[in-house]
Every structure is written in structure tokens, then in C-alpha cells.
């Protein structure tokens, strides 16, 4: 999977060069390239924003640098995503679909009041929102998308980090987990986890998952997610 990120704030993506994502890039399982949209501005002062036609507070990202940056990285099999609160809400099933079906993603990060609508109309395949809240830019949503997709690419996760049993893949929240010591500040690990009966442990975990999902996210137990 190749991912091109177009942004006015490339340094923000240093966050992707750690831990599992750093390892995935080193092993050539994913390739993440960050491009500064400003490098494509033909304006004398390299400006990439301007006032809003019709008035109103805040600046809009101008179309020319965006158009040229997109076309500089675009190939036949590119899929262009614009991170915006108007997009379809990101859910685990879409993450899985994207990881399995796209070879090249171009992620457009809007900042300020967003980008000129003509770029959305001409160049964007899909708008995606990561949740119902307002952020200062699409950069963090782009990182959320990259991180969630990377986990679905074969061999990105090690044997002990698998996607098959976890929250949301099975529409259940995760059971509680414990490590050593078996007693901490007078609090013991549940007895069932210490007795080595793997069938009983699996049953206990399933019960715990169902219980916490029922309590906190009963919506996940309905079929309409
Ligand atoms: C694109 C378009 C994504 C990017 C508009 C981005 C939340 C999300 C942004 C905007 C984002 C999300 C314009 C929305 C200014 C907020 C006050 C950057 N916020 N802005 N508005 N939920 N912000 O995925």
C-alpha cells in the first residue's frame, strides 16, 4: 500500500515514524510520502490561502496548488480522500475495505476553513470524517486513517498484535486484561485467568466482552452498524 499525504503542515506527520508504523515502513509493507502543498504554489509569495467569496471569517485553501500537487502524485490506480467533517463517518468496516481494495491512497488535508469546492468536485473520490467533532485541520484525521488501515495490511502486525480477535472486528468491546504481578495494591487478578484452563478463560472473556458492550455500547450489538 502506498499513501501520499498532501498538507501544508508536513512536520505533523513525524508522528507516523514510531513503533509499529515505523517498522511497517522499514519493512516496505507500507510507503508513506508526505508532500507540502506549498511547494506547488505558483504565487509569488507561495501563498496557498485566500479570502472566502461571499465573505465570512477565515481563509480558504486556493485551488491551484492543490490541483498541481494532486496531479504530481496521481497515477491510474489512485484513490483520493478528503478528510472533512462533511464526509462519511469512518468505521472499522470501511478501514478494512480500504486496506484490502486500494493500492494507492492520496489523502488531502484541509486546514483553516477548508479547500475550494471545485477541487472536491474535480479531484476527490470520497470525503471521510473521523467523528462528530471539529478539529483545526485534516492532518490528525489523515493520521488516524493511515494508522487504522496499516494494521490491516498483512504482516504489519506481529503474531501477538492480530486484528481478528479485537474490538470492532467482531463488533464487541474488549475484555479486561491483566499482567504481572498477580496481586497489586491488594487487588488480585481474576482467579479464572490464573488456573490455566483455556476453555474457561475463553468463556470468561467472551462473557466480559458481551457485558461491557451491553453496558457501554449497546448500539454495537444491533446489526445496523
Ligand atoms: C476540511 C474541511 C476533519 C478540513 C473543513 C477536519 C474535523 C474533521 C477541516 C474543515 C476538521 C473530522 C473547517 C472544519 C473549519 C471545522 C470550523 C479541518 N475537523 N474545517 N471548521 N471530524 N477540520 O474528521
mmCIF file of N, CA, C and O in Angstrom, residues 4-13 33-40 48 61 66 69 106-111 137-140 142-143:
data_model
loop_
_atom_site.group_PDB
_atom_site.id
_atom_site.type_symbol
_atom_site.label_atom_id
_atom_site.label_comp_id
_atom_site.label_asym_id
_atom_site.label_seq_id
_atom_site.Cartn_x
_atom_site.Cartn_y
_atom_site.Cartn_z
ATOM 1 N N UNK A 4 0.053 8.715 -0.260
ATOM 2 C CA UNK A 4 0.559 10.077 -0.407
ATOM 3 C C UNK A 4 -0.298 11.004 0.423
ATOM 4 O O UNK A 4 -1.527 10.986 0.321
ATOM 5 N N UNK A 5 0.348 11.832 1.240
ATOM 6 C CA UNK A 5 -0.364 12.789 2.076
ATOM 7 C C UNK A 5 -0.025 14.192 1.597
ATOM 8 O O UNK A 5 1.161 14.541 1.475
ATOM 9 N N UNK A 6 -1.043 14.995 1.283
ATOM 10 C CA UNK A 6 -0.842 16.367 0.833
ATOM 11 C C UNK A 6 -1.310 17.313 1.939
ATOM 12 O O UNK A 6 -2.469 17.253 2.372
ATOM 13 N N UNK A 7 -0.392 18.175 2.389
ATOM 14 C CA UNK A 7 -0.662 19.005 3.569
ATOM 15 C C UNK A 7 0.159 20.281 3.533
ATOM 16 O O UNK A 7 1.216 20.324 2.884
ATOM 17 N N UNK A 8 -0.291 21.289 4.245
ATOM 18 C CA UNK A 8 0.530 22.497 4.443
ATOM 19 C C UNK A 8 1.420 22.348 5.680
ATOM 20 O O UNK A 8 2.253 23.205 5.954
ATOM 21 N N UNK A 9 1.238 21.273 6.439
ATOM 22 C CA UNK A 9 1.987 21.084 7.692
ATOM 23 C C UNK A 9 2.642 19.704 7.750
ATOM 24 O O UNK A 9 2.301 18.862 8.600
ATOM 25 N N UNK A 10 3.614 19.469 6.871
ATOM 26 C CA UNK A 10 4.216 18.127 6.765
ATOM 27 C C UNK A 10 4.853 17.629 8.061
ATOM 28 O O UNK A 10 4.830 16.422 8.319
ATOM 29 N N UNK A 11 5.369 18.537 8.880
ATOM 30 C CA UNK A 11 6.054 18.102 10.118
ATOM 31 C C UNK A 11 5.109 17.370 11.062
ATOM 32 O O UNK A 11 5.546 16.563 11.884
ATOM 33 N N UNK A 12 3.812 17.650 10.957
ATOM 34 C CA UNK A 12 2.869 16.966 11.854
ATOM 35 C C UNK A 12 2.935 15.450 11.684
ATOM 36 O O UNK A 12 2.655 14.699 12.612
ATOM 37 N N UNK A 13 3.350 15.005 10.480
ATOM 38 C CA UNK A 13 3.317 13.572 10.191
ATOM 39 C C UNK A 13 4.538 12.821 10.711
ATOM 40 O O UNK A 13 4.650 11.613 10.516
ATOM 41 N N UNK A 33 4.372 8.865 1.879
ATOM 42 C CA UNK A 33 5.114 10.032 1.392
ATOM 43 C C UNK A 33 4.304 11.286 1.696
ATOM 44 O O UNK A 33 3.130 11.375 1.338
ATOM 45 N N UNK A 34 4.946 12.253 2.366
ATOM 46 C CA UNK A 34 4.266 13.496 2.736
ATOM 47 C C UNK A 34 4.750 14.613 1.825
ATOM 48 O O UNK A 34 5.957 14.810 1.665
ATOM 49 N N UNK A 35 3.805 15.305 1.196
ATOM 50 C CA UNK A 35 4.142 16.399 0.276
ATOM 51 C C UNK A 35 3.594 17.709 0.811
ATOM 52 O O UNK A 35 2.432 17.778 1.236
ATOM 53 N N UNK A 36 4.439 18.742 0.793
ATOM 54 C CA UNK A 36 3.998 20.078 1.188
ATOM 55 C C UNK A 36 3.298 20.741 0.001
ATOM 56 O O UNK A 36 3.924 20.991 -1.038
ATOM 57 N N UNK A 37 2.023 21.009 0.155
ATOM 58 C CA UNK A 37 1.224 21.632 -0.916
ATOM 59 C C UNK A 37 1.860 22.952 -1.358
ATOM 60 O O UNK A 37 1.814 23.328 -2.529
ATOM 61 N N UNK A 38 2.489 23.646 -0.403
ATOM 62 C CA UNK A 38 3.100 24.952 -0.699
ATOM 63 C C UNK A 38 4.166 24.854 -1.797
ATOM 64 O O UNK A 38 4.385 25.804 -2.551
ATOM 65 N N UNK A 39 4.838 23.709 -1.882
ATOM 66 C CA UNK A 39 5.865 23.518 -2.915
ATOM 67 C C UNK A 39 5.281 23.668 -4.320
ATOM 68 O O UNK A 39 6.032 23.849 -5.284
ATOM 69 N N UNK A 40 3.970 23.538 -4.453
ATOM 70 C CA UNK A 40 3.330 23.607 -5.772
ATOM 71 C C UNK A 40 2.667 24.945 -6.053
ATOM 72 O O UNK A 40 2.102 25.145 -7.117
ATOM 73 N N UNK A 48 -1.080 29.921 -0.303
ATOM 74 C CA UNK A 48 -1.965 28.783 -0.588
ATOM 75 C C UNK A 48 -3.359 29.014 -0.035
ATOM 76 O O UNK A 48 -4.195 28.107 -0.045
ATOM 77 N N UNK A 61 -8.305 27.389 1.314
ATOM 78 C CA UNK A 61 -7.135 26.946 0.544
ATOM 79 C C UNK A 61 -7.453 27.072 -0.951
ATOM 80 O O UNK A 61 -8.478 26.580 -1.422
ATOM 81 N N UNK A 66 -3.297 22.922 -4.832
ATOM 82 C CA UNK A 66 -3.916 21.617 -4.565
ATOM 83 C C UNK A 66 -4.015 20.801 -5.848
ATOM 84 O O UNK A 66 -3.659 19.613 -5.876
ATOM 85 N N UNK A 69 -0.524 19.699 -6.922
ATOM 86 C CA UNK A 69 0.045 18.693 -6.003
ATOM 87 C C UNK A 69 -0.616 17.335 -6.217
ATOM 88 O O UNK A 69 0.066 16.301 -6.274
ATOM 89 N N UNK A 106 -4.406 8.833 -1.889
ATOM 90 C CA UNK A 106 -3.954 10.219 -1.774
ATOM 91 C C UNK A 106 -4.848 10.885 -0.737
ATOM 92 O O UNK A 106 -6.072 10.954 -0.920
ATOM 93 N N UNK A 107 -4.252 11.330 0.371
ATOM 94 C CA UNK A 107 -5.024 11.946 1.447
ATOM 95 C C UNK A 107 -4.820 13.455 1.417
ATOM 96 O O UNK A 107 -3.703 13.946 1.549
ATOM 97 N N UNK A 108 -5.929 14.167 1.216
ATOM 98 C CA UNK A 108 -5.908 15.626 1.129
ATOM 99 C C UNK A 108 -6.267 16.202 2.483
ATOM 100 O O UNK A 108 -7.361 15.937 3.001
ATOM 101 N N UNK A 109 -5.354 16.999 3.048
ATOM 102 C CA UNK A 109 -5.611 17.592 4.360
ATOM 103 C C UNK A 109 -5.972 19.058 4.217
ATOM 104 O O UNK A 109 -5.138 19.872 3.824
ATOM 105 N N UNK A 110 -7.195 19.394 4.535
ATOM 106 C CA UNK A 110 -7.622 20.790 4.544
ATOM 107 C C UNK A 110 -7.251 21.438 5.859
ATOM 108 O O UNK A 110 -7.160 20.763 6.892
ATOM 109 N N UNK A 111 -6.998 22.739 5.825
ATOM 110 C CA UNK A 111 -6.721 23.486 7.048
ATOM 111 C C UNK A 111 -7.517 24.773 6.963
ATOM 112 O O UNK A 111 -8.142 25.043 5.952
ATOM 113 N N UNK A 137 -7.603 21.003 11.528
ATOM 114 C CA UNK A 137 -7.160 20.597 10.202
ATOM 115 C C UNK A 137 -7.439 19.132 9.961
ATOM 116 O O UNK A 137 -7.798 18.394 10.892
ATOM 117 N N UNK A 138 -7.249 18.688 8.712
ATOM 118 C CA UNK A 138 -7.466 17.286 8.366
ATOM 119 C C UNK A 138 -6.245 16.412 8.627
ATOM 120 O O UNK A 138 -6.264 15.215 8.308
ATOM 121 N N UNK A 139 -5.169 16.991 9.187
ATOM 122 C CA UNK A 139 -3.937 16.230 9.380
ATOM 123 C C UNK A 139 -4.113 15.085 10.377
ATOM 124 O O UNK A 139 -3.694 13.949 10.106
ATOM 125 N N UNK A 140 -4.697 15.368 11.526
ATOM 126 C CA UNK A 140 -4.893 14.309 12.521
ATOM 127 C C UNK A 140 -5.856 13.240 11.987
ATOM 128 O O UNK A 140 -5.554 12.046 12.096
ATOM 129 N N UNK A 142 -6.133 12.357 8.928
ATOM 130 C CA UNK A 142 -5.339 11.589 7.954
ATOM 131 C C UNK A 142 -4.464 10.569 8.681
ATOM 132 O O UNK A 142 -4.326 9.421 8.239
ATOM 133 N N UNK A 143 -3.880 10.978 9.796
ATOM 134 C CA UNK A 143 -3.043 10.047 10.570
ATOM 135 C C UNK A 143 -3.874 8.921 11.159
ATOM 136 O O UNK A 143 -3.431 7.767 11.205
#
